[in-house]
Every structure is written in C-alpha cells, then in structure tokens.
Coordinates of C-alpha atoms in Angstrom, one line a residue:
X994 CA -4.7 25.8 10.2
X995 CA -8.3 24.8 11.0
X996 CA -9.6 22.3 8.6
X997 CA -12.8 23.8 6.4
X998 CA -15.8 21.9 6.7
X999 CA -18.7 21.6 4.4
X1000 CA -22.2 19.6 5.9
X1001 CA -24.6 18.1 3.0
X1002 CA -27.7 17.2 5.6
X1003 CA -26.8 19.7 8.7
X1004 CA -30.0 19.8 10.9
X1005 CA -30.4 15.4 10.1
X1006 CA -28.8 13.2 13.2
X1007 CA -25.4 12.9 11.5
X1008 CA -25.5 17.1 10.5
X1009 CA -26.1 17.7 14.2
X1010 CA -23.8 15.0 16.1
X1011 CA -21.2 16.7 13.3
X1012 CA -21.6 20.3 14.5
X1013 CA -21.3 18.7 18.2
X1014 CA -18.1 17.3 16.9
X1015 CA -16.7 20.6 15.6
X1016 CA -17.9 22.3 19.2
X1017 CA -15.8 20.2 20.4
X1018 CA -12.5 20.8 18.4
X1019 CA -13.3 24.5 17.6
X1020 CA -9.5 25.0 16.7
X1021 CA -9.3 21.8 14.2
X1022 CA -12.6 22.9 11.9
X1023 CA -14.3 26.1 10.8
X1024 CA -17.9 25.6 8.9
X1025 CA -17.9 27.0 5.6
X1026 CA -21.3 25.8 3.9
X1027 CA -24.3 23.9 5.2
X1028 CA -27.3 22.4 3.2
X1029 CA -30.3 21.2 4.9
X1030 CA -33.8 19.5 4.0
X1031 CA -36.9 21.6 5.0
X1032 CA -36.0 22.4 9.0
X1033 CA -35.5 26.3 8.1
X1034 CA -35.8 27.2 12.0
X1035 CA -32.9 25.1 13.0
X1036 CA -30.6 25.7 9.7
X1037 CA -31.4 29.6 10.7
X1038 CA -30.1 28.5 14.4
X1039 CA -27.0 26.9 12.7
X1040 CA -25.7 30.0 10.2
X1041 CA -26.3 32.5 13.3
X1042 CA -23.9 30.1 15.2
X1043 CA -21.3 28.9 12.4
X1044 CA -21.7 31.6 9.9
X1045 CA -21.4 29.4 6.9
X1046 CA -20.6 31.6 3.5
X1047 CA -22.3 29.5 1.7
X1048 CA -26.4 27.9 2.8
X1049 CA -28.5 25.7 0.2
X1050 CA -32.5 24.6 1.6
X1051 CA -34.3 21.5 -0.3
X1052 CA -36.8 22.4 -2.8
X1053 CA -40.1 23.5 -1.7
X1054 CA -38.5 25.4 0.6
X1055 CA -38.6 29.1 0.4
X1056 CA -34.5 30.4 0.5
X1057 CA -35.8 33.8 1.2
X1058 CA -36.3 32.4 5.0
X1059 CA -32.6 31.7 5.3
X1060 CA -30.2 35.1 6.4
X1061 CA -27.0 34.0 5.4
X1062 CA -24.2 35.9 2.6
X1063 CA -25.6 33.6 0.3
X1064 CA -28.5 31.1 -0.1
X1065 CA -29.3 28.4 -3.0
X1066 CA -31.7 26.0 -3.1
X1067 CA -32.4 22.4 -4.7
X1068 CA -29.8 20.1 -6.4
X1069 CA -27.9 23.0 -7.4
X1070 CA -28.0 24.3 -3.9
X1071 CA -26.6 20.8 -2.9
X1072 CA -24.3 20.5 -5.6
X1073 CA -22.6 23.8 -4.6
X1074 CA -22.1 23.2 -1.0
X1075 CA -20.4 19.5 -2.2
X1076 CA -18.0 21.8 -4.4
X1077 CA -17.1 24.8 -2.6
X1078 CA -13.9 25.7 -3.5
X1079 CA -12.9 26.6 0.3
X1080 CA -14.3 23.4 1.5
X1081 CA -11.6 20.9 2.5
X1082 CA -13.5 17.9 3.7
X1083 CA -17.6 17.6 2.8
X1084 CA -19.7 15.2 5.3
X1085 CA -22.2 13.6 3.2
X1086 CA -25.1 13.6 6.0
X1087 CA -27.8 13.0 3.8
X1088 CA -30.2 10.3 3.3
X1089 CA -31.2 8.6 -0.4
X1090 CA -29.6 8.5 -3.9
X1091 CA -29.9 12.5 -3.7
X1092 CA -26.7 12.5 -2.7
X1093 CA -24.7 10.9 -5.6
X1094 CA -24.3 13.6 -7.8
X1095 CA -22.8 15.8 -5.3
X1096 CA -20.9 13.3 -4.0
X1097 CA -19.3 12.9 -7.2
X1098 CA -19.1 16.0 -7.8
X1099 CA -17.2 17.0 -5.0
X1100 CA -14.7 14.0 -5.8
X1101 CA -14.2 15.7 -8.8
X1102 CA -13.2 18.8 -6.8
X1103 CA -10.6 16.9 -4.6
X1104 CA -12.3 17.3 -1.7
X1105 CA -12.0 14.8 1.4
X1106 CA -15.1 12.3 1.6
X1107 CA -16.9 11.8 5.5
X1108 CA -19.8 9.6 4.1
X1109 CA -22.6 8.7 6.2
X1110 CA -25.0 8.2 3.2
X1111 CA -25.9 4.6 2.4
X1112 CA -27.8 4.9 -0.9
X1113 CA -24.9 6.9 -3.0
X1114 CA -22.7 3.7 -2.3
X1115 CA -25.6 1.2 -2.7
X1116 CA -26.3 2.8 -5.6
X1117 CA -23.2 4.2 -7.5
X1118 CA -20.4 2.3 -5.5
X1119 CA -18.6 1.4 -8.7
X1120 CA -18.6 4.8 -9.8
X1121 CA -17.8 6.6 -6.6
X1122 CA -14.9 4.4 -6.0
X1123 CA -13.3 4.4 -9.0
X1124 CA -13.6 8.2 -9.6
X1125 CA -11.8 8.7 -6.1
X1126 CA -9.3 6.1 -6.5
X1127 CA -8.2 7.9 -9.9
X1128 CA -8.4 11.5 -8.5
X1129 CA -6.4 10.0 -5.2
X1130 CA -9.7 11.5 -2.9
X1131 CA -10.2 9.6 0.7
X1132 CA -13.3 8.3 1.3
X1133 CA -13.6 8.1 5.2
X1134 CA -16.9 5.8 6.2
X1135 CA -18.7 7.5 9.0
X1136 CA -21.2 4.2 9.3
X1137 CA -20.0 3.3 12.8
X1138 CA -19.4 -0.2 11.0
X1139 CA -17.4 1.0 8.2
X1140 CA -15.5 3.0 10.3
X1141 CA -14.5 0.5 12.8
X1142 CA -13.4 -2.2 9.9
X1143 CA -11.4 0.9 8.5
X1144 CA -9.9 1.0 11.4
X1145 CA -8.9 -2.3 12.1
X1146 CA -7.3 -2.9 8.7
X1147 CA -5.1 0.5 9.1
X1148 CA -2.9 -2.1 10.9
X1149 CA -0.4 -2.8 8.7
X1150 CA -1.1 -6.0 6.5
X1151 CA -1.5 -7.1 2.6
X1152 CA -4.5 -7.7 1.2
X1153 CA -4.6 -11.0 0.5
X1154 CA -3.7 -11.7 3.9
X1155 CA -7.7 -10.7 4.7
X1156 CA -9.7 -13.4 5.3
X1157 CA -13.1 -11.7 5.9
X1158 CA -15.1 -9.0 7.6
X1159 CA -17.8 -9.3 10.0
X1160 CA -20.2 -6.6 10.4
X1161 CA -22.3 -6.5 14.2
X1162 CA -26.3 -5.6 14.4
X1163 CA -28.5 -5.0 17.2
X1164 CA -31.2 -6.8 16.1
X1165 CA -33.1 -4.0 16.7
X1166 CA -36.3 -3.4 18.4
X1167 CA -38.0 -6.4 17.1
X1168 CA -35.0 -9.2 18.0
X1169 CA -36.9 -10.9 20.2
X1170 CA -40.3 -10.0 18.6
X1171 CA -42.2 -13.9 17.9
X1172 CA -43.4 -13.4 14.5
X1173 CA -46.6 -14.0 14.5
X1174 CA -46.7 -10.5 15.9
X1175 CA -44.8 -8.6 13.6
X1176 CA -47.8 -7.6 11.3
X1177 CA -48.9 -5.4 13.9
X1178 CA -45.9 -3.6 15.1
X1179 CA -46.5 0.0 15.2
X1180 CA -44.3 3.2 13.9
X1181 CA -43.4 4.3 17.5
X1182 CA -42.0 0.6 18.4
X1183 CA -40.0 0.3 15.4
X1184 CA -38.2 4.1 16.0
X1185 CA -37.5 3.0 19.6
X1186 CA -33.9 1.4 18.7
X1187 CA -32.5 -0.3 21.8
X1188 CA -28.6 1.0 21.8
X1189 CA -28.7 3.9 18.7
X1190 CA -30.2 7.0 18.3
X1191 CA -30.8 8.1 15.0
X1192 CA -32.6 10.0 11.8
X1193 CA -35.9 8.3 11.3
X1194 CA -35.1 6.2 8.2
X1195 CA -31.8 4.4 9.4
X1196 CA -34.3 3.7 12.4
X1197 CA -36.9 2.2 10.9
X1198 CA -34.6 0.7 8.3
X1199 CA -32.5 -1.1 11.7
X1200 CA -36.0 -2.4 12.6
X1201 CA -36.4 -4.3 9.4
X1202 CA -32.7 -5.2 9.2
X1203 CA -32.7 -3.6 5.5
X1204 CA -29.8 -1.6 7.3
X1205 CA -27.6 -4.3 7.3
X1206 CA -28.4 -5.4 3.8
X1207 CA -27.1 -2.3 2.4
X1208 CA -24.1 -2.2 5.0
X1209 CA -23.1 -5.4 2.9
X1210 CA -23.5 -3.9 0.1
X1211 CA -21.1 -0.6 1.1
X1212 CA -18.7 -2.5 2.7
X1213 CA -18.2 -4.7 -0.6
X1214 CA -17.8 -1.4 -2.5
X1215 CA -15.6 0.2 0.5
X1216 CA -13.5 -2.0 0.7
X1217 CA -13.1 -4.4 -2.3
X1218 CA -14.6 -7.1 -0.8
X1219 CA -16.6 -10.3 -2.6
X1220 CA -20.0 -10.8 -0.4
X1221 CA -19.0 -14.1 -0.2
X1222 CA -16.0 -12.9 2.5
X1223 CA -19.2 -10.4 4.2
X1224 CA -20.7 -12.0 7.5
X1225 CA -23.0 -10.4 9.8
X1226 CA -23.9 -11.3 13.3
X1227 CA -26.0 -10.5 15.9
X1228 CA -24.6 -8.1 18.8
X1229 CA -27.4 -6.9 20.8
X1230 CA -24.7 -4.3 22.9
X1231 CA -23.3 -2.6 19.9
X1232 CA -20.2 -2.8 21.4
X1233 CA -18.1 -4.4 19.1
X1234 CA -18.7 -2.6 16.0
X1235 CA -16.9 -4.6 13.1
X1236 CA -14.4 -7.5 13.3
X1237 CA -11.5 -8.4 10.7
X1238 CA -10.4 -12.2 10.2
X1239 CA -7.1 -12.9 9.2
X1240 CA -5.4 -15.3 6.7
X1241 CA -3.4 -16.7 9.9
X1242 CA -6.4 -17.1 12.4
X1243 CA -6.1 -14.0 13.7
X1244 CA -8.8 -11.7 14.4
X1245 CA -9.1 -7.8 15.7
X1246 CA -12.4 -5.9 16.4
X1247 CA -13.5 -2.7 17.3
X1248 CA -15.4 -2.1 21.0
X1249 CA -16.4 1.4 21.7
X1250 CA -19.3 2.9 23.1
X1251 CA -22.7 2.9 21.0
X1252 CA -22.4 7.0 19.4
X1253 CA -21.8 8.3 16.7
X1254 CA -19.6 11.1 17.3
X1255 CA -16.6 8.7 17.8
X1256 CA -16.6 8.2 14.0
X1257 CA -17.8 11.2 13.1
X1258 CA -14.9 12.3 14.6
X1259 CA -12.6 10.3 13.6
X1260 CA -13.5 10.8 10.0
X1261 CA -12.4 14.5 10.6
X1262 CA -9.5 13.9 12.2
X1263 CA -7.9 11.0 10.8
X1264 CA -5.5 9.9 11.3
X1265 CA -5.2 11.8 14.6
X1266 CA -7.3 10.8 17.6
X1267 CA -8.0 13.9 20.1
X1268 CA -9.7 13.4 23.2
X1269 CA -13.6 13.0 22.3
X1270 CA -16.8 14.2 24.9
X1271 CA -18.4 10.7 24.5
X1272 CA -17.9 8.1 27.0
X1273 CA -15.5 5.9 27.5
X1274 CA -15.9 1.9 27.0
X1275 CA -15.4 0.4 30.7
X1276 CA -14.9 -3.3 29.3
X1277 CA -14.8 -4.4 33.5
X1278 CA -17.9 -2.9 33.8
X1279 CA -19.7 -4.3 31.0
X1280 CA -18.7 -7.8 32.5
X1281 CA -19.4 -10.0 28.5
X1282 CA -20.1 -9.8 25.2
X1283 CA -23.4 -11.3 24.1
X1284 CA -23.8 -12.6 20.3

C-alpha cells in the first residue's frame, strides 16, 4: 500500500525536490494535501498533477485562485494539512517558527515527522521532542546533516558508547573571502552557494554560517546531545555529510553526493533504500577529501 504524503511548503526547494522524490517512487507515495506560501501558479501546476484532497495558500493569498476539492488558507490552512487524518507521513518543508504549531500538531495526530524546518527545532526542540517521544512519533531529519548522523548511529551501539558528532560546512561562498571585503558582498554573491542548491534563506543563511549555528542547535535537540560533544568542520566538497566518534576510537561518516533528494528520500522510505535518480558518489574519481 502506497504510503500517503502530506507537503507543509510544496512549491519551496525541499516541497519540489520532495515531489521529484515521489516521481520517482510513484508506487511507494500518493499526495494527499499540499500547502504552499504565495506561488499560486506553481501550487495550481502541482494539484493538476497530484490531485491533493486537501490545498491550504499563505495568508494574503486569495484561495479562490486554487481549483482543488478543497482550499483553506492561513495557519488554519497549515494546520489542517499537518493533521489530515489520511496523511501518513507530513514533510515539514517550511521555513521559520510558522511551522511549530503544525508540527505539533501533527505529532499529536501520530503522524510520521520528515523535517526540513530548522526554526520549529531551534525554537521548540524541547517540546517537539518530548511530545513525540511520549506519543512514540518518528521524527526523520531531512537536513542532509541530520540525516547522515541518523544514519550512522542506526548501527547498532549504546548510547554512552557515543563519543561525539561532527557536523561538515561548505564554508560557503565567502570561505575564502579576506574580510576586509565582506561589508560589500552583494545579494547575488551570497545566493551563489558553491556545492548546494537551495531556498533563498538556507542560502543566504550558509553564507553567513548562521546555518550551522542552528544545525548545532537541532542536532542537540535531535539527538540528545550536550553542545559540548557538537563539532563542526570545514568541508568545502560536501561530501562527507556528518561523522560519529566513538567511545573506542572509532569513527563512521557519511559520503554521498551534495542533493537533497538522497535524504529526502530516505526520510520517506526509511528504513528501506530503493534505487534513487541522483548520482552516484565515485570516491576514485573524486581522488581526496579536503577539510
């Protein structure tokens, strides 16, 4: 039985890589509800080519635009896509702290958590967390950081035998940047990201390395971490996405290809891993690691 997806942010870079993700596996996921910001032309594109039941539009924007069985608008719009009783698993897609109460809301509801927003962690970690730990409700990271240090501690292991976690950046566009010439960086230089593409904020936010501050921040909450045992390094490839130490010296990473749909994916799947579009990592090819 196909699994029943629910997208909070469909026409944003995650929404989209997502519904590239269920073009993909057609027979795994069937669209049930989308909600989108203001991009009415491409959310029209989306319902004519998923025929979601259920379609919510940001405020300011007119529902009236939208041809779908039903339309809803605002944080009640949102809200009712997170909670949709035939909804399965609900990507959180969105961007800022808009996206706590639905997130909690659809916690509430049982539903299966693919979070790509930052903020409703950043914010409301403690809350999130605990309300899915006491309702038993996975919360599967789509950050392509989370995701790999999920994956590297599904090895088997207790926790105390966790030494730390080490989360990778690009350094951005402005790595090599001398400072004295940061004050007159433009827009355009700081959304040209050298290995990602994505939604405007996580762009600029990469540029000023704020990204990584609040990757700290939801990997403490993620995974019961103190900051104290939360490193970052530099990793101008985005290769290796997250590394795990061990109590006994030990440590495993996670190398894949810089896109999102590999987590995105995974997210959906889990714990299965179907064959994905993206490329594959050719480690030969690549020739070394630069940190």
């Amino acid at each position: 039985m196909r699994q029943r997806i629910a997208i909070l942010g469909s026409t944003g870079s995650i929404g989209r890589q997502t519904l590239a993700v269920v073009d993909h596996l057609p027979d795994r996921f069937e669209v049930v509800a989308l909600a989108a910001g203001h991009n009415a032309e491409l959310l029209q594109e989306q319902v004519n080519r998923y025929h979601p039941r259920l379609v919510s539009v940001a405020d300011g924007c007119d529902p009236r635009t939208i041809q779908a069985p039903e339309v809803l608008s605002g944080a009640e719009g949102l809200e009712a896509v997170a909670t949709m009783p035939e909804a399965d698993i609900v990507v959180v897609a969105t961007s800022g702290h808009s996206a706590i109460r639905p997130t909690l809301e659809a916690i509430r509801r049982g539903k299966t958590i693919a979070l790509a927003n930052k903020e409703a962690i950043v914010c409301a970690g403690e809350i999130l967390i605990e309300e899915a730990r006491r309702r038993g409700v996975e919360i599967r990271p789509v950050d392509s950081e989370h995701s790999a240090v999920w994956q590297c501690l599904s090895v088997r292991h207790q926790e105390s035998e966790v030494d730390r976690v080490t989360l990778t950046a690009s350094g951005g566009p402005f790595r090599d940047t001398p400072a004295a010439e940061l004050a007159t960086v433009t827009v355009e230089q700081a959304m040209a990201h050298p290995t990602w593409r994505m939604g405007s904020k996580v762009t600029v936010d990469s540029a000023t390395l704020m990204n990584k501050g609040l990757e700290v921040i939801e990997a403490h909450w993620l995974f019961d971490l103190p900051y104290e045992r939360i490193d970052t390094v530099i990793h101008p490839q985005s290769i290796v996405h997250a590394l795990v130490s061990f109590a006994d010296g030990s440590v495993i990473a996670h190398l894949a290809v810089p896109d999102m749909r590999l987590p995105i994916q995974y997210a959906l799947t889990y714990p299965e891993r179907p064959p994905a579009p993206h490329l594959q990592l050719d480690i030969a090819a690549l020739g070394q690691l630069e940190f």
